[in-house]
């Protein structure tokens, strides 16, 4: 359960956690048109805290809003400040941050244009999304029977509230069968992404991930990993990945703000590589945590960090 903190930023003000309520006729609650982000703030080895790629997350929130055809009543700078203010107000050294823009109550029905757009920023403590053991040893994934929507169905480039029903169905299906995470294919059968993560495959020392033009979210962690691979001298390529490539991969891993870099040790009851975290996954994971938490290494990627 989410552990309550003091404040939530709501429409320009920091309000008490319990006061951040919505009306039952909130349009988004009925029809799913709303957009959100997931961001992490890390406590660093020197004791300072920094938000990872804040600007890119807020930029994506605006891109999601444009795709969803809703206009946010704040600027990007205002929402970046709102994120930092909310973390500070809650005295959190490390947390997950959830900005959400939704269509508030007013008119009902599908064609509503004049309801106000409300924006909140909530923060809470959140450890490893797929578990600490999963981070070290890898998790068990299964291809879901639910497909990711095709590129002209539900706009997978945008983090739209209603889009996550598809993810929830897939996740419930595979967790209900004893697995940890769902891998989703596109309608043609190519590998798209996991229920809330992008997917990477390693074979013979080379790293692959489905291209951003596929039915995937253009993940910010995915982008960071592609950059880090280049810097580490690991060949990384964006290209379509087929289901059987997962079965003969040397390594598979997921990337996401919540899941960070999570190794996958099993896909569809087939052991991936040696059946534990692979060496390339480990190198990328270590480099990622070095950057977000500080503590060694040369390139700090300070442009990815917004200090509190
Ligand atoms: N795909 C989906 C469907 C997601 O919800 C997420 C989480 N935002 C990701 C991929 C990973 O994106 P990011 O690295 O930007 O968190």
PDB file of C-alpha atoms and ligand atoms in Angstrom:
ATOM      1  CA  UNK A   1       0.000   0.000   0.000  1.00  0.00           C
ATOM      2  CA  UNK A   2       1.160   3.510  -0.723  1.00  0.00           C
ATOM      3  CA  UNK A   3       2.497   5.074   2.445  1.00  0.00           C
ATOM      4  CA  UNK A   4       0.888   8.444   3.043  1.00  0.00           C
ATOM      5  CA  UNK A   5       3.143  11.503   3.062  1.00  0.00           C
ATOM      6  CA  UNK A   6       2.185  15.058   3.964  1.00  0.00           C
ATOM      7  CA  UNK A   7       1.397  16.927   0.776  1.00  0.00           C
ATOM      8  CA  UNK A   8       0.177  16.560  -2.766  1.00  0.00           C
ATOM      9  CA  UNK A   9       0.524  19.331  -5.325  1.00  0.00           C
ATOM     10  CA  UNK A  10      -2.928  19.977  -6.760  1.00  0.00           C
ATOM     11  CA  UNK A  11      -3.668  22.665  -9.316  1.00  0.00           C
ATOM     12  CA  UNK A  12      -0.886  24.960  -8.236  1.00  0.00           C
ATOM     13  CA  UNK A  13      -1.032  24.431  -4.470  1.00  0.00           C
ATOM     14  CA  UNK A  14       0.442  22.005  -1.987  1.00  0.00           C
ATOM     15  CA  UNK A  15      -2.555  20.525  -0.180  1.00  0.00           C
ATOM     16  CA  UNK A  16      -2.806  17.982   2.632  1.00  0.00           C
ATOM     17  CA  UNK A  17      -2.597  14.360   1.363  1.00  0.00           C
ATOM     18  CA  UNK A  18      -6.170  13.608   2.506  1.00  0.00           C
ATOM     19  CA  UNK A  19      -7.555  16.770   0.927  1.00  0.00           C
ATOM     20  CA  UNK A  20      -6.436  15.753  -2.589  1.00  0.00           C
ATOM     21  CA  UNK A  21      -9.837  14.401  -3.659  1.00  0.00           C
ATOM     22  CA  UNK A  22     -11.785  14.252  -6.924  1.00  0.00           C
ATOM     23  CA  UNK A  23     -15.508  14.300  -7.732  1.00  0.00           C
ATOM     24  CA  UNK A  24     -17.126  11.027  -8.857  1.00  0.00           C
ATOM     25  CA  UNK A  25     -18.063  12.683 -12.146  1.00  0.00           C
ATOM     26  CA  UNK A  26     -14.403  13.312 -12.948  1.00  0.00           C
ATOM     27  CA  UNK A  27     -14.455  12.668 -16.698  1.00  0.00           C
ATOM     28  CA  UNK A  28     -11.177  10.708 -16.744  1.00  0.00           C
ATOM     29  CA  UNK A  29     -12.590   8.281 -14.180  1.00  0.00           C
ATOM     30  CA  UNK A  30     -15.310   7.322 -16.671  1.00  0.00           C
ATOM     31  CA  UNK A  31     -13.546   7.397 -20.022  1.00  0.00           C
ATOM     32  CA  UNK A  32      -9.794   7.178 -19.348  1.00  0.00           C
ATOM     33  CA  UNK A  33      -8.593  10.308 -21.148  1.00  0.00           C
ATOM     34  CA  UNK A  34      -5.816  11.661 -18.988  1.00  0.00           C
ATOM     35  CA  UNK A  35      -2.021  11.576 -19.077  1.00  0.00           C
ATOM     36  CA  UNK A  36       0.613  10.845 -16.498  1.00  0.00           C
ATOM     37  CA  UNK A  37       4.287  10.338 -15.789  1.00  0.00           C
ATOM     38  CA  UNK A  38       6.416   8.215 -13.509  1.00  0.00           C
ATOM     39  CA  UNK A  39       9.647   9.770 -12.265  1.00  0.00           C
ATOM     40  CA  UNK A  40      12.217   8.813  -9.653  1.00  0.00           C
ATOM     41  CA  UNK A  41      14.219  10.904  -7.228  1.00  0.00           C
ATOM     42  CA  UNK A  42      17.349   9.213  -5.875  1.00  0.00           C
ATOM     43  CA  UNK A  43      19.356   9.807  -2.746  1.00  0.00           C
ATOM     44  CA  UNK A  44      22.976   9.995  -3.825  1.00  0.00           C
ATOM     45  CA  UNK A  45      26.119   8.719  -2.158  1.00  0.00           C
ATOM     46  CA  UNK A  46      27.008  12.264  -1.048  1.00  0.00           C
ATOM     47  CA  UNK A  47      23.662  12.625   0.730  1.00  0.00           C
ATOM     48  CA  UNK A  48      22.117  14.989  -1.839  1.00  0.00           C
ATOM     49  CA  UNK A  49      18.977  14.051  -3.755  1.00  0.00           C
ATOM     50  CA  UNK A  50      18.418  14.397  -7.491  1.00  0.00           C
ATOM     51  CA  UNK A  51      15.493  13.713  -9.818  1.00  0.00           C
ATOM     52  CA  UNK A  52      16.457  11.603 -12.826  1.00  0.00           C
ATOM     53  CA  UNK A  53      15.725  13.200 -16.211  1.00  0.00           C
ATOM     54  CA  UNK A  54      13.007  15.514 -14.885  1.00  0.00           C
ATOM     55  CA  UNK A  55      12.958  17.687 -17.984  1.00  0.00           C
ATOM     56  CA  UNK A  56      12.498  14.723 -20.325  1.00  0.00           C
ATOM     57  CA  UNK A  57       9.665  13.323 -18.201  1.00  0.00           C
ATOM     58  CA  UNK A  58       7.795  16.627 -18.144  1.00  0.00           C
ATOM     59  CA  UNK A  59       8.402  17.050 -21.865  1.00  0.00           C
ATOM     60  CA  UNK A  60       6.905  13.598 -22.448  1.00  0.00           C
ATOM     61  CA  UNK A  61       3.898  14.567 -20.286  1.00  0.00           C
ATOM     62  CA  UNK A  62       3.279  17.477 -22.662  1.00  0.00           C
ATOM     63  CA  UNK A  63       3.743  15.241 -25.691  1.00  0.00           C
ATOM     64  CA  UNK A  64       1.288  12.726 -24.213  1.00  0.00           C
ATOM     65  CA  UNK A  65      -1.187  15.588 -23.643  1.00  0.00           C
ATOM     66  CA  UNK A  66      -0.816  16.753 -27.243  1.00  0.00           C
ATOM     67  CA  UNK A  67      -1.403  13.207 -28.495  1.00  0.00           C
ATOM     68  CA  UNK A  68      -4.432  12.901 -26.216  1.00  0.00           C
ATOM     69  CA  UNK A  69      -5.634  16.316 -27.466  1.00  0.00           C
ATOM     70  CA  UNK A  70      -5.802  17.947 -24.060  1.00  0.00           C
ATOM     71  CA  UNK A  71      -4.192  21.250 -23.136  1.00  0.00           C
ATOM     72  CA  UNK A  72      -2.317  21.427 -19.854  1.00  0.00           C
ATOM     73  CA  UNK A  73      -2.951  24.688 -17.985  1.00  0.00           C
ATOM     74  CA  UNK A  74       0.697  24.980 -16.824  1.00  0.00           C
ATOM     75  CA  UNK A  75       4.059  25.436 -18.477  1.00  0.00           C
ATOM     76  CA  UNK A  76       6.762  22.779 -18.482  1.00  0.00           C
ATOM     77  CA  UNK A  77       8.839  24.960 -16.135  1.00  0.00           C
ATOM     78  CA  UNK A  78       5.908  25.237 -13.708  1.00  0.00           C
ATOM     79  CA  UNK A  79       5.451  21.474 -13.577  1.00  0.00           C
ATOM     80  CA  UNK A  80       9.172  20.830 -13.179  1.00  0.00           C
ATOM     81  CA  UNK A  81       9.107  23.231 -10.218  1.00  0.00           C
ATOM     82  CA  UNK A  82       5.965  21.507  -8.900  1.00  0.00           C
ATOM     83  CA  UNK A  83       7.790  18.164  -8.851  1.00  0.00           C
ATOM     84  CA  UNK A  84      10.750  19.574  -6.925  1.00  0.00           C
ATOM     85  CA  UNK A  85       8.468  21.517  -4.537  1.00  0.00           C
ATOM     86  CA  UNK A  86       6.388  18.424  -3.749  1.00  0.00           C
ATOM     87  CA  UNK A  87       9.454  16.292  -2.969  1.00  0.00           C
ATOM     88  CA  UNK A  88      10.854  19.042  -0.740  1.00  0.00           C
ATOM     89  CA  UNK A  89       7.528  19.597   1.029  1.00  0.00           C
ATOM     90  CA  UNK A  90       7.412  15.908   1.912  1.00  0.00           C
ATOM     91  CA  UNK A  91      11.065  15.857   3.008  1.00  0.00           C
ATOM     92  CA  UNK A  92      11.666  12.792   0.870  1.00  0.00           C
ATOM     93  CA  UNK A  93      15.302  11.994   0.070  1.00  0.00           C
ATOM     94  CA  UNK A  94      14.262   9.268  -2.356  1.00  0.00           C
ATOM     95  CA  UNK A  95      10.858   8.665  -3.907  1.00  0.00           C
ATOM     96  CA  UNK A  96       8.695   7.957  -6.927  1.00  0.00           C
ATOM     97  CA  UNK A  97       6.872  10.935  -8.418  1.00  0.00           C
ATOM     98  CA  UNK A  98       3.529  10.758 -10.212  1.00  0.00           C
ATOM     99  CA  UNK A  99       2.333  13.785 -12.166  1.00  0.00           C
ATOM    100  CA  UNK A 100      -1.188  13.229 -13.532  1.00  0.00           C
ATOM    101  CA  UNK A 101      -3.354  15.494 -15.684  1.00  0.00           C
ATOM    102  CA  UNK A 102      -7.012  14.589 -15.872  1.00  0.00           C
ATOM    103  CA  UNK A 103     -10.255  15.898 -17.291  1.00  0.00           C
ATOM    104  CA  UNK A 104     -12.231  17.125 -14.301  1.00  0.00           C
ATOM    105  CA  UNK A 105     -15.998  17.047 -13.747  1.00  0.00           C
ATOM    106  CA  UNK A 106     -18.303  19.254 -15.811  1.00  0.00           C
ATOM    107  CA  UNK A 107     -19.976  17.807 -18.879  1.00  0.00           C
ATOM    108  CA  UNK A 108     -20.320  14.085 -19.493  1.00  0.00           C
ATOM    109  CA  UNK A 109     -20.243  11.983 -22.637  1.00  0.00           C
ATOM    110  CA  UNK A 110     -17.435  11.301 -25.061  1.00  0.00           C
ATOM    111  CA  UNK A 111     -17.284  14.666 -26.757  1.00  0.00           C
ATOM    112  CA  UNK A 112     -16.325  16.999 -23.965  1.00  0.00           C
ATOM    113  CA  UNK A 113     -14.038  19.928 -24.698  1.00  0.00           C
ATOM    114  CA  UNK A 114     -14.587  22.470 -21.956  1.00  0.00           C
ATOM    115  CA  UNK A 115     -14.159  20.552 -18.690  1.00  0.00           C
ATOM    116  CA  UNK A 116     -11.216  21.899 -16.728  1.00  0.00           C
ATOM    117  CA  UNK A 117      -7.927  19.997 -16.911  1.00  0.00           C
ATOM    118  CA  UNK A 118      -6.628  19.372 -13.413  1.00  0.00           C
ATOM    119  CA  UNK A 119      -3.041  18.482 -12.613  1.00  0.00           C
ATOM    120  CA  UNK A 120      -1.631  16.783  -9.533  1.00  0.00           C
ATOM    121  CA  UNK A 121       1.856  15.728  -8.478  1.00  0.00           C
ATOM    122  CA  UNK A 122       2.012  12.978  -5.863  1.00  0.00           C
ATOM    123  CA  UNK A 123       5.126  11.430  -4.320  1.00  0.00           C
ATOM    124  CA  UNK A 124       5.627   8.249  -2.360  1.00  0.00           C
ATOM    125  CA  UNK A 125       8.347   5.895  -1.208  1.00  0.00           C
ATOM    126  CA  UNK A 126       8.814   3.037  -3.656  1.00  0.00           C
ATOM    127  CA  UNK A 127      11.570   0.436  -3.614  1.00  0.00           C
ATOM    128  CA  UNK A 128      12.478  -1.953  -6.447  1.00  0.00           C
ATOM    129  CA  UNK A 129       9.225  -2.368  -8.454  1.00  0.00           C
ATOM    130  CA  UNK A 130       9.952  -5.992  -9.354  1.00  0.00           C
ATOM    131  CA  UNK A 131      11.641  -6.805  -6.041  1.00  0.00           C
ATOM    132  CA  UNK A 132      15.214  -6.636  -4.731  1.00  0.00           C
ATOM    133  CA  UNK A 133      15.767 -10.312  -5.472  1.00  0.00           C
ATOM    134  CA  UNK A 134      14.582  -9.788  -9.040  1.00  0.00           C
ATOM    135  CA  UNK A 135      17.119  -6.998  -9.483  1.00  0.00           C
ATOM    136  CA  UNK A 136      19.947  -9.332  -8.465  1.00  0.00           C
ATOM    137  CA  UNK A 137      18.830 -12.669  -9.859  1.00  0.00           C
ATOM    138  CA  UNK A 138      16.339 -11.863 -12.576  1.00  0.00           C
ATOM    139  CA  UNK A 139      12.597 -12.349 -12.830  1.00  0.00           C
ATOM    140  CA  UNK A 140      10.333 -14.820 -14.613  1.00  0.00           C
ATOM    141  CA  UNK A 141       8.405 -13.390 -17.545  1.00  0.00           C
ATOM    142  CA  UNK A 142       5.703 -14.778 -19.782  1.00  0.00           C
ATOM    143  CA  UNK A 143       4.358 -13.586 -23.106  1.00  0.00           C
ATOM    144  CA  UNK A 144       0.792 -12.487 -22.478  1.00  0.00           C
ATOM    145  CA  UNK A 145      -2.148 -13.559 -24.637  1.00  0.00           C
ATOM    146  CA  UNK A 146      -3.075  -9.855 -24.763  1.00  0.00           C
ATOM    147  CA  UNK A 147      -1.349  -7.889 -27.547  1.00  0.00           C
ATOM    148  CA  UNK A 148      -0.047  -4.375 -27.229  1.00  0.00           C
ATOM    149  CA  UNK A 149      -2.297  -2.132 -29.344  1.00  0.00           C
ATOM    150  CA  UNK A 150      -1.013  -1.603 -32.888  1.00  0.00           C
ATOM    151  CA  UNK A 151       0.476   1.733 -33.810  1.00  0.00           C
ATOM    152  CA  UNK A 152      -2.847   3.225 -34.963  1.00  0.00           C
ATOM    153  CA  UNK A 153      -5.002   1.985 -32.083  1.00  0.00           C
ATOM    154  CA  UNK A 154      -4.246   3.488 -28.702  1.00  0.00           C
ATOM    155  CA  UNK A 155      -1.164   5.683 -29.180  1.00  0.00           C
ATOM    156  CA  UNK A 156       1.444   3.700 -27.262  1.00  0.00           C
ATOM    157  CA  UNK A 157       3.921   6.622 -27.423  1.00  0.00           C
ATOM    158  CA  UNK A 158       1.749   8.478 -24.946  1.00  0.00           C
ATOM    159  CA  UNK A 159       1.246   7.624 -21.297  1.00  0.00           C
ATOM    160  CA  UNK A 160      -2.546   7.821 -21.482  1.00  0.00           C
ATOM    161  CA  UNK A 161      -4.520   6.687 -18.414  1.00  0.00           C
ATOM    162  CA  UNK A 162      -6.894   4.352 -20.318  1.00  0.00           C
ATOM    163  CA  UNK A 163      -3.998   2.731 -22.153  1.00  0.00           C
ATOM    164  CA  UNK A 164      -3.021   0.982 -18.957  1.00  0.00           C
ATOM    165  CA  UNK A 165      -6.081  -1.289 -18.931  1.00  0.00           C
ATOM    166  CA  UNK A 166      -4.223  -3.310 -21.576  1.00  0.00           C
ATOM    167  CA  UNK A 167      -1.162  -3.514 -19.296  1.00  0.00           C
ATOM    168  CA  UNK A 168      -3.225  -4.468 -16.241  1.00  0.00           C
ATOM    169  CA  UNK A 169      -4.986  -7.300 -18.090  1.00  0.00           C
ATOM    170  CA  UNK A 170      -1.650  -8.694 -19.272  1.00  0.00           C
ATOM    171  CA  UNK A 171      -0.026  -8.369 -15.855  1.00  0.00           C
ATOM    172  CA  UNK A 172      -2.964 -10.004 -14.046  1.00  0.00           C
ATOM    173  CA  UNK A 173      -2.979 -12.841 -16.536  1.00  0.00           C
ATOM    174  CA  UNK A 174       0.680 -13.773 -16.084  1.00  0.00           C
ATOM    175  CA  UNK A 175       0.964 -13.056 -12.352  1.00  0.00           C
ATOM    176  CA  UNK A 176      -2.157 -15.192 -11.926  1.00  0.00           C
ATOM    177  CA  UNK A 177      -0.233 -18.014 -13.616  1.00  0.00           C
ATOM    178  CA  UNK A 178       2.756 -17.617 -11.301  1.00  0.00           C
ATOM    179  CA  UNK A 179       5.062 -15.346 -13.322  1.00  0.00           C
ATOM    180  CA  UNK A 180       6.450 -11.948 -12.370  1.00  0.00           C
ATOM    181  CA  UNK A 181       5.946  -9.826 -15.477  1.00  0.00           C
ATOM    182  CA  UNK A 182       4.120  -9.859 -18.821  1.00  0.00           C
ATOM    183  CA  UNK A 183       5.849  -9.440 -22.166  1.00  0.00           C
ATOM    184  CA  UNK A 184       3.501  -8.093 -24.811  1.00  0.00           C
ATOM    185  CA  UNK A 185       3.676  -8.624 -28.565  1.00  0.00           C
ATOM    186  CA  UNK A 186       2.309  -6.229 -31.166  1.00  0.00           C
ATOM    187  CA  UNK A 187      -0.643  -7.389 -33.316  1.00  0.00           C
ATOM    188  CA  UNK A 188       1.785  -8.835 -35.898  1.00  0.00           C
ATOM    189  CA  UNK A 189       3.565 -10.888 -33.257  1.00  0.00           C
ATOM    190  CA  UNK A 190       6.741  -8.853 -32.860  1.00  0.00           C
ATOM    191  CA  UNK A 191       7.967  -8.233 -29.334  1.00  0.00           C
ATOM    192  CA  UNK A 192       6.805  -4.807 -28.140  1.00  0.00           C
ATOM    193  CA  UNK A 193       7.452  -4.233 -24.425  1.00  0.00           C
ATOM    194  CA  UNK A 194       6.476  -5.421 -20.958  1.00  0.00           C
ATOM    195  CA  UNK A 195       3.385  -4.201 -19.086  1.00  0.00           C
ATOM    196  CA  UNK A 196       5.277  -1.168 -17.780  1.00  0.00           C
ATOM    197  CA  UNK A 197       8.820  -1.539 -19.094  1.00  0.00           C
ATOM    198  CA  UNK A 198      10.765  -1.586 -22.332  1.00  0.00           C
ATOM    199  CA  UNK A 199      12.556  -4.787 -23.253  1.00  0.00           C
ATOM    200  CA  UNK A 200      16.149  -5.451 -24.320  1.00  0.00           C
ATOM    201  CA  UNK A 201      17.647  -8.653 -25.713  1.00  0.00           C
ATOM    202  CA  UNK A 202      21.359  -9.534 -25.684  1.00  0.00           C
ATOM    203  CA  UNK A 203      22.816 -12.012 -28.141  1.00  0.00           C
ATOM    204  CA  UNK A 204      26.481 -12.691 -28.827  1.00  0.00           C
ATOM    205  CA  UNK A 205      27.533  -9.518 -27.067  1.00  0.00           C
ATOM    206  CA  UNK A 206      25.095  -7.260 -28.952  1.00  0.00           C
ATOM    207  CA  UNK A 207      22.093  -5.517 -27.475  1.00  0.00           C
ATOM    208  CA  UNK A 208      18.760  -5.093 -29.305  1.00  0.00           C
ATOM    209  CA  UNK A 209      15.516  -3.322 -28.455  1.00  0.00           C
ATOM    210  CA  UNK A 210      12.387  -2.729 -30.548  1.00  0.00           C
ATOM    211  CA  UNK A 211      12.570   0.617 -32.390  1.00  0.00           C
ATOM    212  CA  UNK A 212      10.720   3.642 -31.095  1.00  0.00           C
ATOM    213  CA  UNK A 213       8.449   3.467 -34.161  1.00  0.00           C
ATOM    214  CA  UNK A 214       7.070   0.131 -32.899  1.00  0.00           C
ATOM    215  CA  UNK A 215       4.150  -0.271 -30.453  1.00  0.00           C
ATOM    216  CA  UNK A 216       6.246   0.845 -27.496  1.00  0.00           C
ATOM    217  CA  UNK A 217       6.559   3.765 -25.166  1.00  0.00           C
ATOM    218  CA  UNK A 218       9.700   5.751 -25.912  1.00  0.00           C
ATOM    219  CA  UNK A 219      11.061   4.981 -22.468  1.00  0.00           C
ATOM    220  CA  UNK A 220      13.411   7.452 -20.857  1.00  0.00           C
ATOM    221  CA  UNK A 221      15.331   4.643 -19.136  1.00  0.00           C
ATOM    222  CA  UNK A 222      15.491   2.890 -22.522  1.00  0.00           C
ATOM    223  CA  UNK A 223      17.049   6.005 -24.002  1.00  0.00           C
ATOM    224  CA  UNK A 224      19.528   6.226 -21.112  1.00  0.00           C
ATOM    225  CA  UNK A 225      20.503   2.570 -21.617  1.00  0.00           C
ATOM    226  CA  UNK A 226      21.110   3.096 -25.351  1.00  0.00           C
ATOM    227  CA  UNK A 227      23.393   6.018 -24.459  1.00  0.00           C
ATOM    228  CA  UNK A 228      25.197   4.069 -21.727  1.00  0.00           C
ATOM    229  CA  UNK A 229      25.767   1.095 -24.075  1.00  0.00           C
ATOM    230  CA  UNK A 230      27.472   3.420 -26.538  1.00  0.00           C
ATOM    231  CA  UNK A 231      29.677   4.800 -23.778  1.00  0.00           C
ATOM    232  CA  UNK A 232      30.510   1.330 -22.493  1.00  0.00           C
ATOM    233  CA  UNK A 233      31.443   0.170 -25.992  1.00  0.00           C
ATOM    234  CA  UNK A 234      28.522  -2.286 -26.164  1.00  0.00           C
ATOM    235  CA  UNK A 235      26.856  -2.521 -29.574  1.00  0.00           C
ATOM    236  CA  UNK A 236      23.199  -1.510 -29.203  1.00  0.00           C
ATOM    237  CA  UNK A 237      20.687  -1.461 -32.020  1.00  0.00           C
ATOM    238  CA  UNK A 238      17.019  -0.583 -32.349  1.00  0.00           C
ATOM    239  CA  UNK A 239      15.289  -3.182 -34.486  1.00  0.00           C
ATOM    240  CA  UNK A 240      12.243  -5.435 -34.500  1.00  0.00           C
ATOM    241  CA  UNK A 241      12.591  -8.463 -32.215  1.00  0.00           C
ATOM    242  CA  UNK A 242      10.682 -11.698 -32.764  1.00  0.00           C
ATOM    243  CA  UNK A 243       9.303 -13.917 -30.022  1.00  0.00           C
ATOM    244  CA  UNK A 244      11.703 -16.793 -30.766  1.00  0.00           C
ATOM    245  CA  UNK A 245      14.653 -14.435 -30.362  1.00  0.00           C
ATOM    246  CA  UNK A 246      13.680 -14.179 -26.702  1.00  0.00           C
ATOM    247  CA  UNK A 247      14.037 -17.938 -26.347  1.00  0.00           C
ATOM    248  CA  UNK A 248      17.610 -18.041 -27.634  1.00  0.00           C
ATOM    249  CA  UNK A 249      18.809 -14.784 -26.180  1.00  0.00           C
ATOM    250  CA  UNK A 250      21.873 -14.830 -23.948  1.00  0.00           C
ATOM    251  CA  UNK A 251      20.302 -12.157 -21.755  1.00  0.00           C
ATOM    252  CA  UNK A 252      17.003 -10.285 -21.532  1.00  0.00           C
ATOM    253  CA  UNK A 253      16.309  -7.275 -19.344  1.00  0.00           C
ATOM    254  CA  UNK A 254      13.577  -4.712 -18.762  1.00  0.00           C
ATOM    255  CA  UNK A 255      14.021  -0.969 -18.336  1.00  0.00           C
ATOM    256  CA  UNK A 256      11.666   1.535 -16.752  1.00  0.00           C
ATOM    257  CA  UNK A 257      11.494   4.250 -14.168  1.00  0.00           C
ATOM    258  CA  UNK A 258       9.792   1.965 -11.665  1.00  0.00           C
ATOM    259  CA  UNK A 259      11.616  -1.248 -12.688  1.00  0.00           C
ATOM    260  CA  UNK A 260      14.977   0.500 -13.359  1.00  0.00           C
ATOM    261  CA  UNK A 261      17.130  -2.230 -14.982  1.00  0.00           C
ATOM    262  CA  UNK A 262      15.597  -5.604 -14.150  1.00  0.00           C
ATOM    263  CA  UNK A 263      17.160  -8.809 -15.497  1.00  0.00           C
ATOM    264  CA  UNK A 264      14.847 -11.509 -16.871  1.00  0.00           C
ATOM    265  CA  UNK A 265      15.969 -15.054 -16.085  1.00  0.00           C
ATOM    266  CA  UNK A 266      13.145 -16.982 -17.695  1.00  0.00           C
ATOM    267  CA  UNK A 267      10.758 -16.413 -20.621  1.00  0.00           C
ATOM    268  CA  UNK A 268       7.848 -18.789 -21.239  1.00  0.00           C
ATOM    269  CA  UNK A 269       9.427 -21.470 -19.022  1.00  0.00           C
ATOM    270  CA  UNK A 270      12.690 -21.346 -20.960  1.00  0.00           C
ATOM    271  CA  UNK A 271      15.822 -20.394 -19.095  1.00  0.00           C
ATOM    272  CA  UNK A 272      17.401 -17.222 -20.517  1.00  0.00           C
ATOM    273  CA  UNK A 273      21.161 -17.803 -20.940  1.00  0.00           C
ATOM    274  CA  UNK A 274      22.545 -19.152 -17.699  1.00  0.00           C
ATOM    275  CA  UNK A 275      19.249 -18.531 -15.897  1.00  0.00           C
ATOM    276  CA  UNK A 276      20.461 -15.605 -13.824  1.00  0.00           C
ATOM    277  CA  UNK A 277      21.514 -11.973 -14.344  1.00  0.00           C
ATOM    278  CA  UNK A 278      23.831 -11.842 -17.368  1.00  0.00           C
ATOM    279  CA  UNK A 279      27.171  -9.999 -17.466  1.00  0.00           C
ATOM    280  CA  UNK A 280      26.090  -7.272 -19.915  1.00  0.00           C
ATOM    281  CA  UNK A 281      22.892  -6.638 -17.960  1.00  0.00           C
ATOM    282  CA  UNK A 282      24.980  -6.352 -14.811  1.00  0.00           C
ATOM    283  CA  UNK A 283      27.393  -3.866 -16.398  1.00  0.00           C
ATOM    284  CA  UNK A 284      24.540  -1.679 -17.603  1.00  0.00           C
ATOM    285  CA  UNK A 285      22.730  -1.977 -14.274  1.00  0.00           C
ATOM    286  CA  UNK A 286      25.861  -0.980 -12.339  1.00  0.00           C
ATOM    287  CA  UNK A 287      26.537   1.981 -14.606  1.00  0.00           C
ATOM    288  CA  UNK A 288      22.911   3.120 -14.316  1.00  0.00           C
ATOM    289  CA  UNK A 289      22.979   3.055 -10.520  1.00  0.00           C
ATOM    290  CA  UNK A 290      26.373   4.758 -10.496  1.00  0.00           C
ATOM    291  CA  UNK A 291      24.804   7.641 -12.411  1.00  0.00           C
ATOM    292  CA  UNK A 292      21.554   7.941 -10.460  1.00  0.00           C
ATOM    293  CA  UNK A 293      23.102   7.363  -7.028  1.00  0.00           C
ATOM    294  CA  UNK A 294      26.606   8.780  -7.620  1.00  0.00           C
ATOM    295  CA  UNK A 295      29.735   7.119  -6.327  1.00  0.00           C
ATOM    296  CA  UNK A 296      32.424   6.523  -8.899  1.00  0.00           C
ATOM    297  CA  UNK A 297      32.818   6.458 -12.639  1.00  0.00           C
ATOM    298  CA  UNK A 298      33.855   9.304 -14.870  1.00  0.00           C
ATOM    299  CA  UNK A 299      30.841  10.409 -16.896  1.00  0.00           C
ATOM    300  CA  UNK A 300      28.310  11.611 -14.384  1.00  0.00           C
ATOM    301  CA  UNK A 301      25.645  12.690 -16.875  1.00  0.00           C
ATOM    302  CA  UNK A 302      24.926  15.684 -14.682  1.00  0.00           C
ATOM    303  CA  UNK A 303      22.565  16.899 -17.447  1.00  0.00           C
ATOM    304  CA  UNK A 304      20.242  14.043 -16.400  1.00  0.00           C
ATOM    305  CA  UNK A 305      20.040  15.183 -12.793  1.00  0.00           C
ATOM    306  CA  UNK A 306      17.906  17.896 -11.185  1.00  0.00           C
ATOM    307  CA  UNK A 307      19.085  18.441  -7.636  1.00  0.00           C
ATOM    308  CA  UNK A 308      16.564  19.277  -4.929  1.00  0.00           C
TER     309      UNK A 308
HETATM  310  N1  LIG B   1       6.606   0.998 -21.382  1.00  0.00           N
HETATM  311  C1  LIG B   1       5.501   1.257 -20.666  1.00  0.00           C
HETATM  312  C2  LIG B   1       4.206   0.737 -21.143  1.00  0.00           C
HETATM  313  C3  LIG B   1       5.591   2.006 -19.484  1.00  0.00           C
HETATM  314  O1  LIG B   1       4.503   2.270 -18.767  1.00  0.00           O
HETATM  315  C4  LIG B   1       6.850   2.457 -19.038  1.00  0.00           C
HETATM  316  C5  LIG B   1       6.966   3.252 -17.760  1.00  0.00           C
HETATM  317  N2  LIG B   1       6.806   4.622 -17.966  1.00  0.00           N
HETATM  318  C6  LIG B   1       7.979   2.162 -19.821  1.00  0.00           C
HETATM  319  C7  LIG B   1       7.815   1.430 -20.991  1.00  0.00           C
HETATM  320  C8  LIG B   1       9.353   2.656 -19.436  1.00  0.00           C
HETATM  321  O2  LIG B   1       9.453   4.031 -19.641  1.00  0.00           O
HETATM  322  P1  LIG B   1      10.403   4.937 -18.732  1.00  0.00           P
HETATM  323  O3  LIG B   1      11.759   4.341 -18.803  1.00  0.00           O
HETATM  324  O4  LIG B   1      10.321   6.278 -19.359  1.00  0.00           O
HETATM  325  O5  LIG B   1       9.843   4.903 -17.361  1.00  0.00           O
END
